[in-house]
Coordinates of C-alpha atoms in Angstrom, one line a residue:
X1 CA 10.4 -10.1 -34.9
X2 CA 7.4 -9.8 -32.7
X3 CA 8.9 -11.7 -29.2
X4 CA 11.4 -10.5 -26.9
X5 CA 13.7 -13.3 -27.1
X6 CA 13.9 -12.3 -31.5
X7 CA 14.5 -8.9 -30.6
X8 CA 17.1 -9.4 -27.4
X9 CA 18.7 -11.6 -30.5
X10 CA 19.6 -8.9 -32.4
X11 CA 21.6 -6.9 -29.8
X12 CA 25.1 -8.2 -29.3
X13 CA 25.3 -6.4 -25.8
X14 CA 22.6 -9.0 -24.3
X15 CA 23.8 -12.3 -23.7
X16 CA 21.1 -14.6 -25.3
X17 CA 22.6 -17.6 -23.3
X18 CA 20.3 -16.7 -20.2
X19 CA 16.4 -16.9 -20.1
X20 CA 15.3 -13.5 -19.4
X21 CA 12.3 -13.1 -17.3
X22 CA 11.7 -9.0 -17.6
X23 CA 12.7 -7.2 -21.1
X24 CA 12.1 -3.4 -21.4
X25 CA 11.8 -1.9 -24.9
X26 CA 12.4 1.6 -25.9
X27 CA 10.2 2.6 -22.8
X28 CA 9.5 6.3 -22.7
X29 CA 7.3 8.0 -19.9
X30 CA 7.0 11.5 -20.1
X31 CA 4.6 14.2 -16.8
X32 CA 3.9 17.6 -18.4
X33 CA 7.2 17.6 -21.2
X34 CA 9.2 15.8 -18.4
X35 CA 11.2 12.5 -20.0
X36 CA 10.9 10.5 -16.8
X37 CA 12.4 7.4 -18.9
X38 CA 13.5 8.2 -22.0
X39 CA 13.7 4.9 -24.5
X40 CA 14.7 2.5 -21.8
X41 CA 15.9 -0.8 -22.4
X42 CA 17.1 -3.1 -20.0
X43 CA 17.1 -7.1 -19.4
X44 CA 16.7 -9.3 -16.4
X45 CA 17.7 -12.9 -16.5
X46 CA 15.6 -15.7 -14.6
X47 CA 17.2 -15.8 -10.9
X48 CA 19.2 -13.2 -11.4
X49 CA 19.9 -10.4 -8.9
X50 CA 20.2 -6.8 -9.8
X51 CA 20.9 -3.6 -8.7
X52 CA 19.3 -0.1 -9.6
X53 CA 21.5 2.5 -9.1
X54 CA 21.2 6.3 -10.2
X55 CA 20.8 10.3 -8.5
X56 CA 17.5 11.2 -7.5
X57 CA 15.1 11.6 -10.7
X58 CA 17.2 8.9 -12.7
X59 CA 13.5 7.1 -13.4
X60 CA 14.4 4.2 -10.9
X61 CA 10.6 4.7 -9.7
X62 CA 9.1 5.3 -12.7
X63 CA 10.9 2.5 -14.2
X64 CA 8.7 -0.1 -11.1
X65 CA 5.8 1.9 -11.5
X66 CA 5.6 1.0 -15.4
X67 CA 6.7 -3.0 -14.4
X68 CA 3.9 -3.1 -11.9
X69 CA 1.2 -1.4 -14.0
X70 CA 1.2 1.7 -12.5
X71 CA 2.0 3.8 -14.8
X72 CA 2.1 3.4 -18.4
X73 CA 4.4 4.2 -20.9
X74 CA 3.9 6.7 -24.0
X75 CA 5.5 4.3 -26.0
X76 CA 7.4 1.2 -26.1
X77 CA 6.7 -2.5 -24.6
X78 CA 7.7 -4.3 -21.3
X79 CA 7.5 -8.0 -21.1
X80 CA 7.8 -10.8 -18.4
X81 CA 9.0 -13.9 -19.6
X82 CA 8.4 -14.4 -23.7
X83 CA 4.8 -13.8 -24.2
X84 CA 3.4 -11.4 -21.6
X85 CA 3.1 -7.7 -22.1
X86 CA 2.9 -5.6 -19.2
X87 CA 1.8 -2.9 -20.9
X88 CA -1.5 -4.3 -21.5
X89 CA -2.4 -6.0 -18.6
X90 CA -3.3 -4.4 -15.1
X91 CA -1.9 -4.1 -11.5
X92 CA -3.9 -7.1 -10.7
X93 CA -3.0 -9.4 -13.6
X94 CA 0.7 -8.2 -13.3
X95 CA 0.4 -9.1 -9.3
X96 CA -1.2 -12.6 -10.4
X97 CA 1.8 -13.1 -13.6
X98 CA 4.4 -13.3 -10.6
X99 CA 5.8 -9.7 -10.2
X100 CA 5.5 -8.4 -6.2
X101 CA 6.8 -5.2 -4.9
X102 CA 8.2 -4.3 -1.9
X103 CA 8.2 -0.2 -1.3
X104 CA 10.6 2.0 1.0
X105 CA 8.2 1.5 4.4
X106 CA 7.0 -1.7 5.4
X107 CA 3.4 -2.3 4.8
X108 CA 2.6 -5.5 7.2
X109 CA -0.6 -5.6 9.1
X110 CA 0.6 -4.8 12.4
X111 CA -1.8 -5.9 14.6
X112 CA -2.0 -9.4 13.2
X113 CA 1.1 -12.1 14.6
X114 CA 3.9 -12.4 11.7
X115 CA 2.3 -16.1 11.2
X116 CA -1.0 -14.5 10.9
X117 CA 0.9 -11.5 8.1
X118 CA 1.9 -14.8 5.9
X119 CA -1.6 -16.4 6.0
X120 CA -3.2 -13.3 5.4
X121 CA -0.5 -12.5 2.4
X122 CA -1.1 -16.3 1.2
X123 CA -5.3 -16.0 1.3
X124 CA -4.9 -13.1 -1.5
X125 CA -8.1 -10.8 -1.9
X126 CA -10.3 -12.7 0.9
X127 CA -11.4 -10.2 3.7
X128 CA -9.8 -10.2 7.1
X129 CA -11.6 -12.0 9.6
X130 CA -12.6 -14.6 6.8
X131 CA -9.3 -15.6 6.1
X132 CA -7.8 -15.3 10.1
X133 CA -10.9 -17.8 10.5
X134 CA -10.6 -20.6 7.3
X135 CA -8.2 -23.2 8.6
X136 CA -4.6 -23.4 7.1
X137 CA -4.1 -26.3 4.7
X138 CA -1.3 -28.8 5.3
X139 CA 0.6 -27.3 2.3
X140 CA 0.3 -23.8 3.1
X141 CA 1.3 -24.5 6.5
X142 CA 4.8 -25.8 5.2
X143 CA 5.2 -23.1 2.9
X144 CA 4.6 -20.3 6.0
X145 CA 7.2 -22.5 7.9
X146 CA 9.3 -22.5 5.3
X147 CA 9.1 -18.8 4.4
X148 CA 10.0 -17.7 8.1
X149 CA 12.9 -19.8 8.4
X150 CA 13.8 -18.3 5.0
X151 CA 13.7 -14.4 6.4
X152 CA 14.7 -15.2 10.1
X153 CA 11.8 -15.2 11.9
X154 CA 10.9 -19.0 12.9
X155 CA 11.5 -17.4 16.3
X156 CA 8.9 -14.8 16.0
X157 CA 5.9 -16.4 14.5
X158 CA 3.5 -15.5 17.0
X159 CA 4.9 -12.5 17.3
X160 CA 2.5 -9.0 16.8
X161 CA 3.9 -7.4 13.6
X162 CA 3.4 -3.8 15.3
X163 CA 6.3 -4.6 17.7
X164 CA 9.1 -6.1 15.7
X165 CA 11.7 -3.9 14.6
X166 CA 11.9 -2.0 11.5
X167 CA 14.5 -4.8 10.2
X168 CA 12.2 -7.7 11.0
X169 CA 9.4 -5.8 9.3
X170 CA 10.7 -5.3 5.8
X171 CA 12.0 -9.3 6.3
X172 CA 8.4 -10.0 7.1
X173 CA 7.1 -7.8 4.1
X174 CA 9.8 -9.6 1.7
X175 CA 8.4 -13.1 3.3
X176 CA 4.7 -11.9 2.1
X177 CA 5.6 -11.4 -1.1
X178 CA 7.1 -15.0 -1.4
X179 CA 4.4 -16.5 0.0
X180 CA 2.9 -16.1 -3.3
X181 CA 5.3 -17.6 -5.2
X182 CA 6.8 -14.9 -7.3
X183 CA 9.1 -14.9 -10.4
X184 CA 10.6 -11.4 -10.0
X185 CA 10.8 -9.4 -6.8
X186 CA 11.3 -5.7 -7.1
X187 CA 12.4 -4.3 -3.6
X188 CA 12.9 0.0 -3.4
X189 CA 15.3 0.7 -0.8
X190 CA 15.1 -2.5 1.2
X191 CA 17.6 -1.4 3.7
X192 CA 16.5 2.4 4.2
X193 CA 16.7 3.0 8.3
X194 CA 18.6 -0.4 9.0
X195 CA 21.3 -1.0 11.2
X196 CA 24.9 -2.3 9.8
X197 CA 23.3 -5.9 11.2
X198 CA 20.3 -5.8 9.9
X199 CA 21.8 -4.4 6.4
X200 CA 24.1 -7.6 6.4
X201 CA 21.4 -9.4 7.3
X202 CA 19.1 -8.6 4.6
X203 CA 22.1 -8.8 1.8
X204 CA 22.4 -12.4 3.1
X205 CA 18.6 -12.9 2.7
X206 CA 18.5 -11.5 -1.2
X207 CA 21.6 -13.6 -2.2
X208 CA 19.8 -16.7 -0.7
X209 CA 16.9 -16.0 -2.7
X210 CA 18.6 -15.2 -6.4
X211 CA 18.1 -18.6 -8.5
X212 CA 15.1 -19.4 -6.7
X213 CA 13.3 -15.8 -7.9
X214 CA 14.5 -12.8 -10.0
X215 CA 15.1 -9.7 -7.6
X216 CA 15.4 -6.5 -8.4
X217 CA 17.1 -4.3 -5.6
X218 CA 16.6 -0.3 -6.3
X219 CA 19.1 1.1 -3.6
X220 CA 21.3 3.9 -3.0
X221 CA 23.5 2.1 -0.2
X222 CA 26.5 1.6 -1.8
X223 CA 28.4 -1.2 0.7
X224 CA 24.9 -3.1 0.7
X225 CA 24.9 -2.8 -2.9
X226 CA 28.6 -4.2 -2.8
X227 CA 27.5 -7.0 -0.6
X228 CA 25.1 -8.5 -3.0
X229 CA 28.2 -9.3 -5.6
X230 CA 25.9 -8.8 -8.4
X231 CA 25.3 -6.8 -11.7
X232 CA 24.7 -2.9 -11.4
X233 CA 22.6 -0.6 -13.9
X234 CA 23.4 2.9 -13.5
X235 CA 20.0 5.0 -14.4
X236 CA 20.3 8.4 -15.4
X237 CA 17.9 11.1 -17.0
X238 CA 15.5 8.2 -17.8
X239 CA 17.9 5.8 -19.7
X240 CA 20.7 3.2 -18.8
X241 CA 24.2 5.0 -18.7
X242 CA 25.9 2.6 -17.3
X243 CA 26.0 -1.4 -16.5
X244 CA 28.9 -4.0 -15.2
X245 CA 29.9 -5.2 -11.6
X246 CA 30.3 -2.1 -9.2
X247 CA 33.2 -1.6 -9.1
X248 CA 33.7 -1.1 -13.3
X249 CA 30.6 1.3 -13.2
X250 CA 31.8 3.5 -10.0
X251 CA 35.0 3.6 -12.3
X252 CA 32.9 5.2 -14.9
X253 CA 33.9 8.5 -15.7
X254 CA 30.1 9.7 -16.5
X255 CA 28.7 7.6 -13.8
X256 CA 31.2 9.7 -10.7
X257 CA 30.1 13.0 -12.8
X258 CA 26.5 12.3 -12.5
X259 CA 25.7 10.2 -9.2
X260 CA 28.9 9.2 -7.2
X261 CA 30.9 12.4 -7.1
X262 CA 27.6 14.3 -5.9

């Protein structure tokens, strides 16, 4: 069986009555004898939300790193949608396939106005000044104005990035990314530094967007994790130990050894 979808088949634990959008495969990264994942295997379905869970050095990074193009795997496969093998393709092509990341600190340009942030995060690859000068199109104008009522910040447009609060800037960086459209999200530690607010805030924001996008929430918050009401995968030593709602996982006998009774 050479596509995911065959292969997903033939494991009674997946659900096949979903599309999946992100299937990992026996993925195995090792640095210098170190099993950073070690025969992964994990599913996402199309709009679904999910959250990473695991102790420090579980592979929860390494794990992005190889779904991005990063990093790549001594062995296995990792495919988006049915046909597309990350694996073989790089960052770029990965970026332009519909995967965007969000990391720990915000990365907004902060001396451009948050209007300006989307523009620039719409033009792609075209240099500063060039795209700040081009005028905006109809369409992409609606989709800007559509992305900041989406994140909270149709109040802030014109804005200067460098002054809005740490909150407002990973809202901002979350709007970048779906300026372009993407069909699976992958945010590390999207609440990292937030006040209570701004943490309810930004569970609010993610469960608006599951359906519309796949999101992937790495996280070690464990109330904005049980805000989000969706499935948890427990990572550990490079491998799934543990998956089900939060509540059945922080149940889990291995899962309170390794991570939760720490």
């Amino acid at each position: 069986m050479s596509e995911p979808a065959a292969r997903i088949a033939v494991q009674g634990s997946i659900d096949t009555s979903h599309r999946v959008i992100l299937y990992l495969e026996d993925i195995t990264v090792s640095f210098d004898g170190f099993k950073a994942l070690n025969q992964l295997t994990l599913s996402i379905d199309d709009g679904e939300l999910r959250a990473i869970i695991g102790p420090n050095g579980a592979g929860k990074t390494t794990m992005m790193d190889v779904i991005t193009g990063k990093t790549r795997p001594d062995s296995g496969r990792a495919y988006l949608g049915q046909t597309l093998d990350l694996t073989r393709m790089t960052e770029a092509e990965i970026a332009r396939a519909g995967i965007g990341r969000k990391f720990q600190k915000p990365s907004v340009f902060e001396q451009a106005s948050v209007v300006e942030n989307l523009w620039l995060a719409c033009a792609g690859a075209k240099g500063w000044l060039r795209s700040l000068r081009q005028r905006i199109a109809p369409g992409q104008a609606e989709s800007i104005d559509e992305i900041l009522e989406t994140v909270g910040l149709s109040g802030e447009r014109d804005r200067i990035a460098g002054t809005l609060s740490h909150g407002q800037k990973q809202w901002l960086e979350i709007g970048m990314l779906l300026i372009q459209d993407p069909k699976l999200l992958l945010l590390d530690e999207p609440v990292a530094g937030l006040s209570d607010e701004e943490t309810e805030r930004t569970a609010a924001l993610l469960l608006r967007l599951a359906g519309r996008h796949s999101v992937v929430v790495v996280e070690h918050d464990m109330h904005f994790v049980d805000r989000l009401r969706c499935p948890v995968t427990v990572l550990h030593q490079g491998s799934v130990l543990a998956q089900g709602d939060l509540a059945s996982v922080q149940a889990d006998p291995r899962v309170i050894d390794v991570y939760l009774g720490r």
